[in-house]
mmCIF file of C-alpha atoms in Angstrom:
data_model
loop_
_atom_site.group_PDB
_atom_site.id
_atom_site.type_symbol
_atom_site.label_atom_id
_atom_site.label_comp_id
_atom_site.label_asym_id
_atom_site.label_seq_id
_atom_site.Cartn_x
_atom_site.Cartn_y
_atom_site.Cartn_z
ATOM 1 C CA MET V 17 25.694 6.947 0.241
ATOM 2 C CA PRO V 18 24.901 10.014 -1.929
ATOM 3 C CA LEU V 19 21.900 9.882 -4.219
ATOM 4 C CA THR V 20 22.990 9.127 -7.801
ATOM 5 C CA ARG V 21 19.708 8.289 -9.584
ATOM 6 C CA LEU V 22 16.162 9.454 -8.816
ATOM 7 C CA GLY V 23 12.899 8.122 -10.213
ATOM 8 C CA LEU V 24 9.885 10.431 -10.506
ATOM 9 C CA VAL V 25 6.226 9.372 -10.518
ATOM 10 C CA VAL V 26 4.080 12.380 -11.406
ATOM 11 C CA HIS V 27 0.298 12.858 -11.461
ATOM 12 C CA GLN V 28 0.166 14.600 -14.843
ATOM 13 C CA GLY V 29 -3.406 15.792 -14.270
ATOM 14 C CA ARG V 30 -2.409 18.112 -11.416
ATOM 15 C CA PRO V 31 -0.475 21.254 -12.386
ATOM 16 C CA ALA V 32 0.986 21.569 -8.876
ATOM 17 C CA ALA V 33 2.435 18.063 -9.168
ATOM 18 C CA VAL V 34 3.948 18.813 -12.581
ATOM 19 C CA ALA V 35 5.492 22.056 -11.279
ATOM 20 C CA ALA V 36 6.940 20.362 -8.181
ATOM 21 C CA ALA V 37 8.436 17.628 -10.357
ATOM 22 C CA GLN V 38 10.155 20.318 -12.441
ATOM 23 C CA THR V 39 11.736 21.609 -9.229
ATOM 24 C CA ALA V 40 13.082 18.107 -8.567
ATOM 25 C CA ARG V 41 14.479 17.859 -12.103
ATOM 26 C CA ALA V 42 16.248 21.205 -11.731
ATOM 27 C CA TRP V 43 17.739 20.053 -8.406
ATOM 28 C CA CYS V 44 18.990 16.851 -10.069
ATOM 29 C CA ASP V 45 20.614 18.838 -12.891
ATOM 30 C CA ALA V 46 22.387 21.052 -10.354
ATOM 31 C CA HIS V 47 23.688 18.064 -8.357
ATOM 32 C CA ASP V 48 24.628 15.704 -11.223
ATOM 33 C CA VAL V 49 21.930 13.233 -10.208
ATOM 34 C CA VAL V 50 20.366 11.222 -13.019
ATOM 35 C CA CYS V 51 16.596 11.741 -13.116
ATOM 36 C CA ALA V 52 14.098 9.415 -14.840
ATOM 37 C CA ASP V 53 10.305 9.489 -15.133
ATOM 38 C CA ILE V 54 8.695 6.154 -14.312
ATOM 39 C CA ASP V 55 5.191 4.710 -14.640
ATOM 40 C CA VAL V 56 4.275 7.246 -17.335
ATOM 41 C CA TRP V 57 0.887 6.685 -18.973
ATOM 42 C CA ARG V 58 0.924 7.103 -22.743
ATOM 43 C CA GLU V 59 -2.018 6.579 -25.058
ATOM 44 C CA GLY V 60 -1.821 3.185 -26.734
ATOM 45 C CA VAL V 61 1.268 2.086 -24.789
ATOM 46 C CA PRO V 62 0.727 -0.697 -22.238
ATOM 47 C CA ARG V 63 1.880 -0.129 -18.673
ATOM 48 C CA ARG V 64 4.724 -2.166 -17.194
ATOM 49 C CA GLY V 65 5.122 -4.180 -14.019
ATOM 50 C CA GLY V 66 7.248 -2.983 -11.112
ATOM 51 C CA GLN V 67 10.486 -4.754 -12.053
ATOM 52 C CA ASP V 68 10.280 -3.653 -15.692
ATOM 53 C CA GLU V 69 9.726 -0.048 -14.594
ATOM 54 C CA ALA V 70 12.754 -0.206 -12.289
ATOM 55 C CA VAL V 71 14.936 -1.629 -15.058
ATOM 56 C CA ALA V 72 13.755 1.018 -17.542
ATOM 57 C CA ALA V 73 14.595 3.755 -15.009
ATOM 58 C CA GLY V 74 18.070 2.321 -14.394
ATOM 59 C CA HIS V 75 17.310 1.090 -10.847
ATOM 60 C CA PRO V 76 17.007 4.452 -9.042
ATOM 61 C CA GLY V 77 18.224 4.624 -5.455
ATOM 62 C CA ALA V 78 15.121 6.582 -4.488
ATOM 63 C CA VAL V 79 11.677 7.221 -5.960
ATOM 64 C CA MET V 80 9.824 10.503 -5.398
ATOM 65 C CA THR V 81 6.099 10.720 -6.094
ATOM 66 C CA PHE V 82 4.104 13.870 -6.855
ATOM 67 C CA GLY V 83 0.364 13.514 -6.268
ATOM 68 C CA GLY V 84 -1.888 11.919 -3.678
ATOM 69 C CA ASP V 85 -1.845 8.532 -2.002
ATOM 70 C CA GLY V 86 -2.745 6.786 -5.274
ATOM 71 C CA THR V 87 0.319 8.234 -6.976
ATOM 72 C CA PHE V 88 2.412 7.281 -3.962
ATOM 73 C CA LEU V 89 1.239 3.674 -4.225
ATOM 74 C CA ARG V 90 2.253 3.622 -7.896
ATOM 75 C CA GLY V 91 5.771 4.618 -6.906
ATOM 76 C CA ALA V 92 5.855 2.379 -3.860
ATOM 77 C CA ARG V 93 5.105 -0.803 -5.831
ATOM 78 C CA ILE V 94 8.143 -0.075 -8.022
ATOM 79 C CA ALA V 95 10.417 0.963 -5.163
ATOM 80 C CA ALA V 96 9.529 -2.037 -2.980
ATOM 81 C CA LYS V 97 10.345 -4.545 -5.706
ATOM 82 C CA ASP V 98 13.731 -2.922 -6.321
ATOM 83 C CA GLY V 99 14.782 -2.088 -2.750
ATOM 84 C CA ALA V 100 14.644 1.673 -3.346
ATOM 85 C CA ALA V 101 13.402 4.211 -0.827
ATOM 86 C CA VAL V 102 10.222 6.132 -1.686
ATOM 87 C CA LEU V 103 9.248 9.655 -0.640
ATOM 88 C CA GLY V 104 5.852 11.203 -1.395
ATOM 89 C CA VAL V 105 5.134 14.867 -2.158
ATOM 90 C CA ASN V 106 1.527 15.609 -1.215
ATOM 91 C CA VAL V 107 -0.558 17.185 -3.960
ATOM 92 C CA GLY V 108 -3.688 15.207 -3.083
ATOM 93 C CA ARG V 109 -6.719 15.623 -0.854
ATOM 94 C CA VAL V 110 -5.880 13.251 2.017
ATOM 95 C CA GLY V 111 -2.150 12.595 1.915
ATOM 96 C CA PHE V 112 -1.994 9.839 4.518
ATOM 97 C CA LEU V 113 1.051 8.234 2.919
ATOM 98 C CA THR V 114 2.756 11.259 1.385
ATOM 99 C CA GLU V 115 5.369 12.974 3.522
ATOM 100 C CA ILE V 116 6.132 16.518 2.372
ATOM 101 C CA ALA V 117 4.559 19.625 0.809
ATOM 102 C CA THR V 118 5.564 20.993 -2.609
ATOM 103 C CA ASP V 119 7.698 23.758 -1.087
ATOM 104 C CA GLN V 120 9.875 21.172 0.705
ATOM 105 C CA VAL V 121 11.104 19.342 -2.406
ATOM 106 C CA GLU V 122 14.602 20.832 -2.599
ATOM 107 C CA GLY V 123 15.215 20.500 1.133
ATOM 108 C CA ALA V 124 14.043 16.885 1.081
ATOM 109 C CA LEU V 125 16.358 16.064 -1.821
ATOM 110 C CA ASP V 126 19.274 17.655 0.072
ATOM 111 C CA ILE V 127 18.513 15.367 3.027
ATOM 112 C CA LEU V 128 18.249 12.288 0.786
ATOM 113 C CA HIS V 129 21.506 13.213 -0.944
ATOM 114 C CA ARG V 130 23.318 13.497 2.389
ATOM 115 C CA GLY V 131 21.937 10.145 3.540
ATOM 116 C CA GLN V 132 20.185 11.770 6.495
ATOM 117 C CA ALA V 133 16.616 10.664 5.770
ATOM 118 C CA VAL V 134 14.811 8.472 8.297
ATOM 119 C CA ILE V 135 14.095 5.143 6.605
ATOM 120 C CA GLU V 136 10.946 3.467 7.880
ATOM 121 C CA GLU V 137 10.372 -0.148 6.845
ATOM 122 C CA ARG V 138 6.871 -1.530 6.430
ATOM 123 C CA MET V 139 5.465 -4.943 5.771
ATOM 124 C CA VAL V 140 3.966 -5.591 2.322
ATOM 125 C CA LEU V 141 2.053 -8.522 0.839
ATOM 126 C CA THR V 142 2.625 -10.797 -2.102
ATOM 127 C CA LEU V 143 0.501 -13.566 -3.640
ATOM 128 C CA ARG V 144 0.317 -17.178 -4.698
ATOM 129 C CA ALA V 145 -2.521 -18.502 -6.837
ATOM 130 C CA SER V 146 -3.922 -21.640 -8.398
ATOM 131 C CA ARG V 147 -3.188 -20.192 -11.848
ATOM 132 C CA PRO V 148 -1.721 -17.022 -13.391
ATOM 133 C CA LEU V 149 -3.967 -13.972 -13.134
ATOM 134 C CA GLU V 150 -5.568 -12.635 -16.279
ATOM 135 C CA THR V 151 -8.394 -10.320 -17.290
ATOM 136 C CA PRO V 152 -10.794 -11.762 -19.885
ATOM 137 C CA VAL V 153 -10.977 -9.937 -23.213
ATOM 138 C CA GLY V 154 -13.531 -7.132 -23.151
ATOM 139 C CA LEU V 155 -13.605 -6.685 -19.354
ATOM 140 C CA GLU V 156 -10.564 -4.465 -18.845
ATOM 141 C CA GLU V 157 -12.031 -1.313 -20.413
ATOM 142 C CA PRO V 158 -15.308 -1.184 -18.420
ATOM 143 C CA LEU V 159 -13.583 -2.214 -15.177
ATOM 144 C CA CYS V 160 -10.924 0.500 -15.554
ATOM 145 C CA TYR V 161 -13.173 3.185 -17.044
ATOM 146 C CA GLY V 162 -11.904 6.673 -16.276
ATOM 147 C CA ARG V 163 -8.808 5.418 -14.442
ATOM 148 C CA GLY V 164 -6.255 5.142 -17.225
ATOM 149 C CA PRO V 165 -4.774 1.939 -18.634
ATOM 150 C CA ALA V 166 -4.641 -1.114 -16.412
ATOM 151 C CA LEU V 167 -1.434 -2.560 -15.085
ATOM 152 C CA PRO V 168 -0.478 -5.885 -16.651
ATOM 153 C CA ALA V 169 -1.444 -9.088 -14.908
ATOM 154 C CA PRO V 170 1.343 -10.184 -12.532
ATOM 155 C CA THR V 171 3.831 -12.595 -14.024
ATOM 156 C CA VAL V 172 5.208 -15.676 -12.301
ATOM 157 C CA ARG V 173 7.951 -14.683 -9.867
ATOM 158 C CA PRO V 174 11.341 -15.509 -11.418
ATOM 159 C CA GLY V 175 13.576 -17.989 -9.649
ATOM 160 C CA VAL V 176 10.783 -19.504 -7.531
ATOM 161 C CA VAL V 177 9.999 -23.167 -8.064
ATOM 162 C CA THR V 178 6.296 -24.003 -8.219
ATOM 163 C CA GLU V 179 5.588 -26.542 -5.502
ATOM 164 C CA SER V 180 2.626 -28.902 -5.783
ATOM 165 C CA GLY V 181 -0.274 -27.639 -3.678
ATOM 166 C CA TRP V 182 1.308 -24.244 -2.979
ATOM 167 C CA GLY V 183 0.290 -22.726 -6.292
ATOM 168 C CA ILE V 184 2.114 -20.242 -8.493
ATOM 169 C CA ALA V 185 4.180 -17.454 -6.912
ATOM 170 C CA LEU V 186 3.129 -14.145 -8.501
ATOM 171 C CA ASP V 187 5.617 -11.328 -9.002
ATOM 172 C CA VAL V 188 3.503 -8.646 -7.353
ATOM 173 C CA THR V 189 3.515 -6.359 -4.301
ATOM 174 C CA ALA V 190 0.577 -5.000 -2.305
ATOM 175 C CA VAL V 191 1.455 -2.018 -0.112
ATOM 176 C CA ASN V 192 -2.129 -1.356 1.057
ATOM 177 C CA ASP V 193 -4.397 -4.264 0.240
ATOM 178 C CA VAL V 194 -5.659 -7.046 -1.995
ATOM 179 C CA VAL V 195 -9.405 -6.874 -2.668
ATOM 180 C CA PHE V 196 -11.582 -9.695 -3.989
ATOM 181 C CA GLU V 197 -14.860 -8.164 -5.182
ATOM 182 C CA LYS V 198 -17.931 -9.251 -7.114
ATOM 183 C CA LEU V 199 -17.798 -8.548 -10.825
ATOM 184 C CA ALA V 200 -21.540 -8.244 -11.472
ATOM 185 C CA ARG V 201 -23.763 -5.974 -9.400
ATOM 186 C CA ASN V 202 -26.542 -8.580 -9.166
ATOM 187 C CA ARG V 203 -24.294 -11.536 -8.280
ATOM 188 C CA GLN V 204 -22.566 -11.839 -4.915
ATOM 189 C CA ALA V 205 -19.053 -13.156 -4.540
ATOM 190 C CA SER V 206 -19.158 -16.488 -2.692
ATOM 191 C CA LEU V 207 -15.768 -16.980 -1.078
ATOM 192 C CA ALA V 208 -14.257 -19.486 1.314
ATOM 193 C CA VAL V 209 -11.675 -17.706 3.490
ATOM 194 C CA TYR V 210 -8.870 -19.659 5.157
ATOM 195 C CA LEU V 211 -6.536 -18.295 7.831
ATOM 196 C CA ALA V 212 -3.378 -20.289 8.529
ATOM 197 C CA GLY V 213 -4.834 -23.155 6.486
ATOM 198 C CA GLN V 214 -8.071 -23.378 8.492
ATOM 199 C CA LEU V 215 -11.490 -22.419 7.163
ATOM 200 C CA LEU V 216 -12.725 -19.288 8.902
ATOM 201 C CA ALA V 217 -16.049 -18.991 7.053
ATOM 202 C CA CYS V 218 -17.683 -19.002 3.644
ATOM 203 C CA TYR V 219 -18.814 -15.475 2.782
ATOM 204 C CA SER V 220 -21.465 -14.210 0.394
ATOM 205 C CA ALA V 221 -20.384 -10.592 0.131
ATOM 206 C CA ASP V 222 -19.691 -7.613 -2.065
ATOM 207 C CA ALA V 223 -15.988 -8.096 -1.394
ATOM 208 C CA VAL V 224 -13.367 -9.221 1.078
ATOM 209 C CA ILE V 225 -10.209 -7.243 1.829
ATOM 210 C CA VAL V 226 -6.785 -8.508 2.871
ATOM 211 C CA ALA V 227 -4.775 -5.512 4.093
ATOM 212 C CA THR V 228 -1.430 -4.596 5.570
ATOM 213 C CA PRO V 229 -1.167 -2.356 8.654
ATOM 214 C CA THR V 230 -0.356 0.473 6.231
ATOM 215 C CA GLY V 231 -3.577 -0.289 4.362
ATOM 216 C CA SER V 232 -5.646 -0.484 7.535
ATOM 217 C CA THR V 233 -6.458 3.229 7.136
ATOM 218 C CA ALA V 234 -7.708 2.768 3.550
ATOM 219 C CA TYR V 235 -10.532 0.570 2.164
ATOM 220 C CA SER V 236 -10.443 -1.782 5.154
ATOM 221 C CA PHE V 237 -11.092 1.168 7.498
ATOM 222 C CA ALA V 238 -13.948 2.405 5.301
ATOM 223 C CA ALA V 239 -15.495 -1.083 5.531
ATOM 224 C CA GLY V 240 -15.406 -0.991 9.344
ATOM 225 C CA GLY V 241 -11.971 -2.418 10.005
ATOM 226 C CA PRO V 242 -9.565 -1.283 12.749
ATOM 227 C CA VAL V 243 -6.614 1.077 12.495
ATOM 228 C CA LEU V 244 -3.229 -0.590 13.048
ATOM 229 C CA ALA V 245 -0.002 1.245 13.719
ATOM 230 C CA PRO V 246 2.032 1.053 10.492
ATOM 231 C CA GLU V 247 5.077 -0.564 12.138
ATOM 232 C CA THR V 248 2.914 -3.516 13.224
ATOM 233 C CA ASP V 249 3.442 -6.831 11.440
ATOM 234 C CA ALA V 250 -0.002 -8.382 10.918
ATOM 235 C CA ILE V 251 -2.529 -9.169 8.199
ATOM 236 C CA VAL V 252 -5.995 -7.623 8.384
ATOM 237 C CA PHE V 253 -8.994 -9.476 6.910
ATOM 238 C CA THR V 254 -12.223 -7.464 6.508
ATOM 239 C CA PRO V 255 -15.429 -8.567 4.728
ATOM 240 C CA VAL V 256 -17.488 -5.947 2.858
ATOM 241 C CA ALA V 257 -21.287 -6.137 3.241
ATOM 242 C CA PRO V 258 -21.424 -9.891 3.970
ATOM 243 C CA HIS V 259 -24.820 -11.597 3.983
ATOM 244 C CA MET V 260 -24.240 -13.207 7.356
ATOM 245 C CA ALA V 261 -24.234 -12.303 11.036
ATOM 246 C CA PHE V 262 -20.447 -12.435 11.462
ATOM 247 C CA ASP V 263 -19.190 -9.300 9.744
ATOM 248 C CA ARG V 264 -16.138 -8.535 11.872
ATOM 249 C CA THR V 265 -12.528 -7.988 10.970
ATOM 250 C CA VAL V 266 -9.979 -10.651 11.908
ATOM 251 C CA ILE V 267 -6.334 -9.754 12.493
ATOM 252 C CA ALA V 268 -4.019 -12.610 11.581
ATOM 253 C CA GLY V 269 -0.381 -13.072 12.479
ATOM 254 C CA ALA V 270 2.187 -11.778 10.024
ATOM 255 C CA ASP V 271 3.304 -15.311 9.144
ATOM 256 C CA GLU V 272 -0.209 -16.649 8.535
ATOM 257 C CA MET V 273 -1.422 -16.821 4.951
ATOM 258 C CA VAL V 274 -4.929 -15.600 4.171
ATOM 259 C CA ALA V 275 -6.325 -17.696 1.321
ATOM 260 C CA VAL V 276 -9.504 -17.017 -0.646
ATOM 261 C CA ARG V 277 -11.222 -19.683 -2.778
ATOM 262 C CA VAL V 278 -14.012 -18.780 -5.210
ATOM 263 C CA LEU V 279 -16.848 -21.236 -4.567
ATOM 264 C CA PRO V 280 -18.489 -23.203 -7.437
ATOM 265 C CA HIS V 281 -21.748 -21.197 -7.436
ATOM 266 C CA SER V 282 -20.111 -17.779 -7.130
ATOM 267 C CA GLY V 283 -20.011 -15.126 -9.782
ATOM 268 C CA ARG V 284 -16.670 -14.065 -11.170
ATOM 269 C CA VAL V 285 -14.391 -12.162 -8.796
ATOM 270 C CA ALA V 286 -12.166 -9.212 -9.675
ATOM 271 C CA VAL V 287 -8.792 -8.960 -7.936
ATOM 272 C CA SER V 288 -7.508 -5.442 -7.222
ATOM 273 C CA ILE V 289 -4.127 -4.693 -5.671
ATOM 274 C CA ASP V 290 -3.718 -1.239 -4.142
ATOM 275 C CA GLY V 291 -6.798 -0.101 -6.019
ATOM 276 C CA GLN V 292 -5.602 -1.360 -9.417
ATOM 277 C CA LEU V 293 -7.373 -4.176 -11.269
ATOM 278 C CA ARG V 294 -4.911 -7.023 -11.820
ATOM 279 C CA GLY V 295 -7.101 -9.916 -12.929
ATOM 280 C CA VAL V 296 -10.289 -11.954 -12.627
ATOM 281 C CA LEU V 297 -10.868 -15.242 -10.800
ATOM 282 C CA ASP V 298 -13.378 -17.870 -11.908
ATOM 283 C CA PRO V 299 -15.276 -20.314 -9.677
ATOM 284 C CA GLY V 300 -12.824 -22.911 -8.399
ATOM 285 C CA ASP V 301 -9.811 -20.582 -8.463
ATOM 286 C CA TRP V 302 -7.955 -19.659 -5.279
ATOM 287 C CA MET V 303 -5.409 -17.077 -4.190
ATOM 288 C CA ALA V 304 -3.353 -16.637 -1.003
ATOM 289 C CA ALA V 305 -1.876 -13.397 0.357
ATOM 290 C CA TYR V 306 1.113 -13.477 2.686
ATOM 291 C CA ARG V 307 3.925 -11.322 4.049
ATOM 292 C CA ALA V 308 6.508 -10.639 1.347
ATOM 293 C CA PRO V 309 10.161 -11.546 2.008
ATOM 294 C CA TYR V 310 11.110 -7.888 1.414
ATOM 295 C CA ARG V 311 9.811 -4.648 2.935
ATOM 296 C CA LEU V 312 8.834 -1.214 1.680
ATOM 297 C CA ARG V 313 11.380 1.483 2.587
ATOM 298 C CA LEU V 314 9.723 4.848 3.252
ATOM 299 C CA ALA V 315 11.997 7.882 3.378
ATOM 300 C CA ARG V 316 10.984 10.519 5.911
ATOM 301 C CA LEU V 317 12.492 13.825 6.973
ATOM 302 C CA ALA V 318 11.698 13.020 10.618
ATOM 303 C CA PRO V 319 10.230 10.029 12.492
ATOM 304 C CA LEU V 320 6.517 9.506 11.849
ATOM 305 C CA GLN V 321 4.080 10.808 14.462
ATOM 306 C CA PHE V 322 1.336 8.429 13.377
ATOM 307 C CA TYR V 323 -1.354 9.239 15.922
ATOM 308 C CA ARG V 324 -0.999 12.977 15.401
ATOM 309 C CA LEU V 325 -1.349 12.295 11.667
ATOM 310 C CA LEU V 326 -4.366 10.072 12.305
ATOM 311 C CA ARG V 327 -6.090 12.768 14.360
ATOM 312 C CA GLY V 328 -5.406 15.445 11.766
ATOM 313 C CA ARG V 329 -6.172 13.562 8.550
ATOM 314 C CA PHE V 330 -9.427 12.078 9.863
ATOM 315 C CA GLN V 331 -10.318 15.311 11.690
ATOM 316 C CA LEU V 332 -11.077 13.388 14.851
ATOM 317 C CA ALA V 333 -13.460 15.286 17.098
ATOM 318 C CA ASP V 334 -13.390 15.068 20.868
ATOM 319 C CA ALA V 335 -16.494 13.982 22.770
ATOM 320 C CA PRO V 336 -18.750 16.985 23.552
ATOM 321 C CA ALA V 337 -18.682 16.051 27.245
ATOM 322 C CA THR V 338 -14.945 16.772 27.327
ATOM 323 C CA ALA V 339 -15.227 20.303 25.910
ATOM 324 C CA ALA V 340 -14.758 21.939 29.316
ATOM 325 C CA ASP V 341 -11.544 20.018 29.995
ATOM 326 C CA GLN V 342 -8.184 21.519 29.099
ATOM 327 C CA THR V 343 -6.622 18.440 27.491
ATOM 328 C CA PRO V 344 -2.869 18.787 26.789
ATOM 329 C CA PRO V 345 -1.919 18.033 23.165
ATOM 330 C CA VAL V 346 0.708 15.447 24.188
ATOM 331 C CA TYR V 347 1.543 13.213 27.127
ATOM 332 C CA ARG V 348 5.288 13.368 27.624
ATOM 333 C CA PRO V 349 6.958 12.695 30.981
ATOM 334 C CA GLY V 350 9.947 14.939 31.539
ATOM 335 C CA THR V 351 12.297 12.256 32.865
ATOM 336 C CA PRO V 352 13.804 9.030 31.438
ATOM 337 C CA PRO V 353 11.560 5.954 31.575
ATOM 338 C CA PRO V 354 11.608 3.822 34.740
ATOM 339 C CA ASP V 355 13.201 0.380 34.669
ATOM 340 C CA ASP V 356 9.983 -1.473 33.826
ATOM 341 C CA LEU V 357 9.547 0.705 30.691
ATOM 342 C CA ALA V 358 13.182 0.862 29.611
ATOM 343 C CA HIS V 359 12.770 -2.100 27.226
ATOM 344 C CA LEU V 360 10.167 -0.251 25.138
ATOM 345 C CA HIS V 361 11.439 1.241 21.906
ATOM 346 C CA ARG V 362 9.303 4.393 22.134
ATOM 347 C CA PRO V 363 7.137 4.580 25.272
ATOM 348 C CA TRP V 364 6.133 8.237 24.861
ATOM 349 C CA PRO V 365 5.563 10.617 21.915
ATOM 350 C CA ILE V 366 8.449 12.009 19.949
ATOM 351 C CA ALA V 367 9.140 15.669 20.656
ATOM 352 C CA GLY V 368 8.201 18.145 17.972
#
């Protein structure tokens, strides 16, 4: 189906992003595609949630972001809620999630318009909680200092009946992670963590992270967690600086909820979703993260070569002892897979 409406999320502080977005607008004018800016920060105007942004933009069929991974996540939260595809133009420093360079914008839009983009689906998280999230008066400004206005606290998900004991379903999407972190520097977060309804441990820590496979290369990785292939369905739990001997990551099944309860003697706990403050929990509150019933749709110009990307973005160095070896850049047998490998979707690297 041809592209009829495009949403743009632009990092206004980067001239290269602004210029690339102008290229996209000119392409839309030339192809009779409606173009709308979304998630625009204006002084004194509150930001909107994902569904409200999608409605205001007229439900675009695709969202294109211009910036780094943070800008991509802004667009992804809107696209995921509305079923749109999202494509990132890299104007950032790392660009793990963004797909194309600024000089590829017109070509990428041609591919989207012809319906020839590779659509990659990824698992995302959503939340239930003991009460609606909110940020106490006076805390939002210092917690968001230098990062622009905060997103609104998630509303209750429409059309979902609140069941006793299951908490309130929040209308929110986490592409990378949900982070529960201490609010005061001199007061640890004391958190009981439950996996699949069973107590794993009570942590006294700076934070705990609940991440998707996509988010395994972000904060969870920086805290010592593993890297998961993005097409994996799993939930990654990683504690940050826990005051206990067990400081390891646990990988839960995709259908297992990870619940966090703030213990009675804990300090307050801030809840961030994809790096954005979304509310504060008090002692006694709880929240559970679980696989959302929908998936994020990433548009790509070609299938993802994740491990090549991983090696390049993290500048992985080979062991010095292997320097004398002539290691080939890929392992690719030249014949079709044998019978015992034929059931695998992709047993060897993609050419290219």
